[in-house]
Amino acid sequence: MCSSDLDGLEEAGRGAGVPVQALGEGPVLSPLITENRSLRTARDLATVDKKRMVRWAHEMIDRGFLLTPGGKMYVSLVHTDQDIERTIAASREAFAAVR
């Protein structure tokens, strides 16, 4: 996933009215639900809405995506642009479900 894909995940959240930040580099990312726009310390990370993150992950699982509730997402070389687009579309639905 590249930075524009991370932006797509964040846009999916914002479009559903959920404040999301997708943090990560390369194939590992963490979508986090929080109003805090500056996540730099452990105290900042304590502002993440963990319950809503777990609900979002369950919504993604219901849509056919394997991920750990409250954990990271992983992208591999076998994922196509269509896979990424499908992930972002499903994320939009899942974020809307946990508004």
PDB file of C-alpha atoms in Angstrom:
ATOM      1  CA  MET A   1       0.000   0.000   0.000  1.00  0.00           C
ATOM      2  CA  CYS A   2       1.448   3.375  -0.871  1.00  0.00           C
ATOM      3  CA  SER A   3       0.749   6.722   0.762  1.00  0.00           C
ATOM      4  CA  SER A   4      -2.145   7.415  -1.621  1.00  0.00           C
ATOM      5  CA  ASP A   5      -3.711   4.117  -0.521  1.00  0.00           C
ATOM      6  CA  LEU A   6      -3.301   5.179   3.112  1.00  0.00           C
ATOM      7  CA  ASP A   7      -5.018   8.424   2.132  1.00  0.00           C
ATOM      8  CA  GLY A   8      -7.829   6.357   0.592  1.00  0.00           C
ATOM      9  CA  LEU A   9      -8.350   4.533   3.868  1.00  0.00           C
ATOM     10  CA  GLU A  10      -8.422   7.831   5.772  1.00  0.00           C
ATOM     11  CA  GLU A  11     -10.849   9.315   3.236  1.00  0.00           C
ATOM     12  CA  ALA A  12     -13.092   6.271   3.654  1.00  0.00           C
ATOM     13  CA  GLY A  13     -13.288   7.001   7.366  1.00  0.00           C
ATOM     14  CA  ARG A  14     -13.814  10.733   6.958  1.00  0.00           C
ATOM     15  CA  GLY A  15     -16.508  10.106   4.356  1.00  0.00           C
ATOM     16  CA  ALA A  16     -18.343   8.005   6.929  1.00  0.00           C
ATOM     17  CA  GLY A  17     -17.849  10.636   9.635  1.00  0.00           C
ATOM     18  CA  VAL A  18     -15.160   8.649  11.471  1.00  0.00           C
ATOM     19  CA  PRO A  19     -11.811  10.321  12.310  1.00  0.00           C
ATOM     20  CA  VAL A  20      -9.252   7.842  10.990  1.00  0.00           C
ATOM     21  CA  GLN A  21      -5.497   7.985  10.680  1.00  0.00           C
ATOM     22  CA  ALA A  22      -3.696   5.276   8.747  1.00  0.00           C
ATOM     23  CA  LEU A  23      -0.164   5.017  10.061  1.00  0.00           C
ATOM     24  CA  GLY A  24       2.530   2.843   8.598  1.00  0.00           C
ATOM     25  CA  GLU A  25       5.190   2.295   6.024  1.00  0.00           C
ATOM     26  CA  GLY A  26       5.201  -0.070   3.104  1.00  0.00           C
ATOM     27  CA  PRO A  27       3.150  -3.217   3.555  1.00  0.00           C
ATOM     28  CA  VAL A  28       2.230  -2.734   7.234  1.00  0.00           C
ATOM     29  CA  LEU A  29      -0.329  -0.194   8.382  1.00  0.00           C
ATOM     30  CA  SER A  30      -2.475   0.591  11.369  1.00  0.00           C
ATOM     31  CA  PRO A  31      -5.779   2.368  10.801  1.00  0.00           C
ATOM     32  CA  LEU A  32      -6.587   4.199  14.038  1.00  0.00           C
ATOM     33  CA  ILE A  33      -9.822   5.924  15.049  1.00  0.00           C
ATOM     34  CA  THR A  34      -9.043   9.066  17.028  1.00  0.00           C
ATOM     35  CA  GLU A  35      -9.731  12.798  16.980  1.00  0.00           C
ATOM     36  CA  ASN A  36      -6.073  13.394  17.896  1.00  0.00           C
ATOM     37  CA  ARG A  37      -4.253  14.426  14.700  1.00  0.00           C
ATOM     38  CA  SER A  38      -0.780  14.253  16.253  1.00  0.00           C
ATOM     39  CA  LEU A  39       0.006  10.688  17.264  1.00  0.00           C
ATOM     40  CA  ARG A  40       3.581  10.802  18.509  1.00  0.00           C
ATOM     41  CA  THR A  41       3.637   9.416  22.052  1.00  0.00           C
ATOM     42  CA  ALA A  42       2.085   6.625  24.092  1.00  0.00           C
ATOM     43  CA  ARG A  43      -0.189   9.238  25.656  1.00  0.00           C
ATOM     44  CA  ASP A  44      -1.364  10.237  22.175  1.00  0.00           C
ATOM     45  CA  LEU A  45      -2.046   6.597  21.288  1.00  0.00           C
ATOM     46  CA  ALA A  46      -4.206   6.314  24.420  1.00  0.00           C
ATOM     47  CA  THR A  47      -6.728   8.544  22.621  1.00  0.00           C
ATOM     48  CA  VAL A  48      -7.479   5.809  20.067  1.00  0.00           C
ATOM     49  CA  ASP A  49     -11.052   4.503  20.297  1.00  0.00           C
ATOM     50  CA  LYS A  50     -10.122   0.840  20.748  1.00  0.00           C
ATOM     51  CA  LYS A  51     -13.698  -0.405  21.097  1.00  0.00           C
ATOM     52  CA  ARG A  52     -14.702   1.182  17.830  1.00  0.00           C
ATOM     53  CA  MET A  53     -11.513  -0.135  16.192  1.00  0.00           C
ATOM     54  CA  VAL A  54     -12.472  -3.688  17.212  1.00  0.00           C
ATOM     55  CA  ARG A  55     -16.025  -3.170  15.912  1.00  0.00           C
ATOM     56  CA  TRP A  56     -14.605  -1.859  12.620  1.00  0.00           C
ATOM     57  CA  ALA A  57     -12.347  -4.917  12.319  1.00  0.00           C
ATOM     58  CA  HIS A  58     -15.320  -7.223  12.871  1.00  0.00           C
ATOM     59  CA  GLU A  59     -17.204  -5.335  10.156  1.00  0.00           C
ATOM     60  CA  MET A  60     -14.235  -5.889   7.829  1.00  0.00           C
ATOM     61  CA  ILE A  61     -14.149  -9.595   8.717  1.00  0.00           C
ATOM     62  CA  ASP A  62     -17.870  -9.777   7.908  1.00  0.00           C
ATOM     63  CA  ARG A  63     -16.981  -8.355   4.484  1.00  0.00           C
ATOM     64  CA  GLY A  64     -14.399 -11.075   3.834  1.00  0.00           C
ATOM     65  CA  PHE A  65     -11.169  -9.436   5.004  1.00  0.00           C
ATOM     66  CA  LEU A  66      -8.824 -11.239   7.369  1.00  0.00           C
ATOM     67  CA  LEU A  67      -7.356  -8.903   9.949  1.00  0.00           C
ATOM     68  CA  THR A  68      -6.741  -8.851  13.656  1.00  0.00           C
ATOM     69  CA  PRO A  69      -9.273  -6.695  15.538  1.00  0.00           C
ATOM     70  CA  GLY A  70      -7.365  -3.728  16.904  1.00  0.00           C
ATOM     71  CA  GLY A  71      -4.206  -4.782  15.063  1.00  0.00           C
ATOM     72  CA  LYS A  72      -2.313  -4.038  11.915  1.00  0.00           C
ATOM     73  CA  MET A  73      -3.192  -4.656   8.287  1.00  0.00           C
ATOM     74  CA  TYR A  74      -0.701  -6.239   5.896  1.00  0.00           C
ATOM     75  CA  VAL A  75      -0.382  -5.880   2.141  1.00  0.00           C
ATOM     76  CA  SER A  76       1.662  -8.252   0.000  1.00  0.00           C
ATOM     77  CA  LEU A  77       2.916  -8.349  -3.559  1.00  0.00           C
ATOM     78  CA  VAL A  78      -0.002 -10.542  -4.589  1.00  0.00           C
ATOM     79  CA  HIS A  79      -2.520  -7.777  -3.803  1.00  0.00           C
ATOM     80  CA  THR A  80      -3.582  -5.959  -6.956  1.00  0.00           C
ATOM     81  CA  ASP A  81      -4.824  -2.397  -7.350  1.00  0.00           C
ATOM     82  CA  GLN A  82      -8.316  -3.904  -7.523  1.00  0.00           C
ATOM     83  CA  ASP A  83      -7.738  -5.597  -4.149  1.00  0.00           C
ATOM     84  CA  ILE A  84      -6.693  -2.265  -2.648  1.00  0.00           C
ATOM     85  CA  GLU A  85      -9.738  -0.508  -4.122  1.00  0.00           C
ATOM     86  CA  ARG A  86     -12.002  -3.264  -2.775  1.00  0.00           C
ATOM     87  CA  THR A  87     -10.388  -2.901   0.656  1.00  0.00           C
ATOM     88  CA  ILE A  88     -10.998   0.843   0.687  1.00  0.00           C
ATOM     89  CA  ALA A  89     -14.611   0.391  -0.443  1.00  0.00           C
ATOM     90  CA  ALA A  90     -15.246  -2.214   2.260  1.00  0.00           C
ATOM     91  CA  SER A  91     -13.553   0.070   4.798  1.00  0.00           C
ATOM     92  CA  ARG A  92     -15.943   2.859   3.854  1.00  0.00           C
ATOM     93  CA  GLU A  93     -18.902   0.555   4.582  1.00  0.00           C
ATOM     94  CA  ALA A  94     -17.346  -0.723   7.804  1.00  0.00           C
ATOM     95  CA  PHE A  95     -16.576   2.794   9.056  1.00  0.00           C
ATOM     96  CA  ALA A  96     -20.169   3.820   8.305  1.00  0.00           C
ATOM     97  CA  ALA A  97     -21.357   0.869  10.406  1.00  0.00           C
ATOM     98  CA  VAL A  98     -19.358   2.010  13.455  1.00  0.00           C
ATOM     99  CA  ARG A  99     -20.059   5.739  13.210  1.00  0.00           C
TER     100      ARG A  99
END
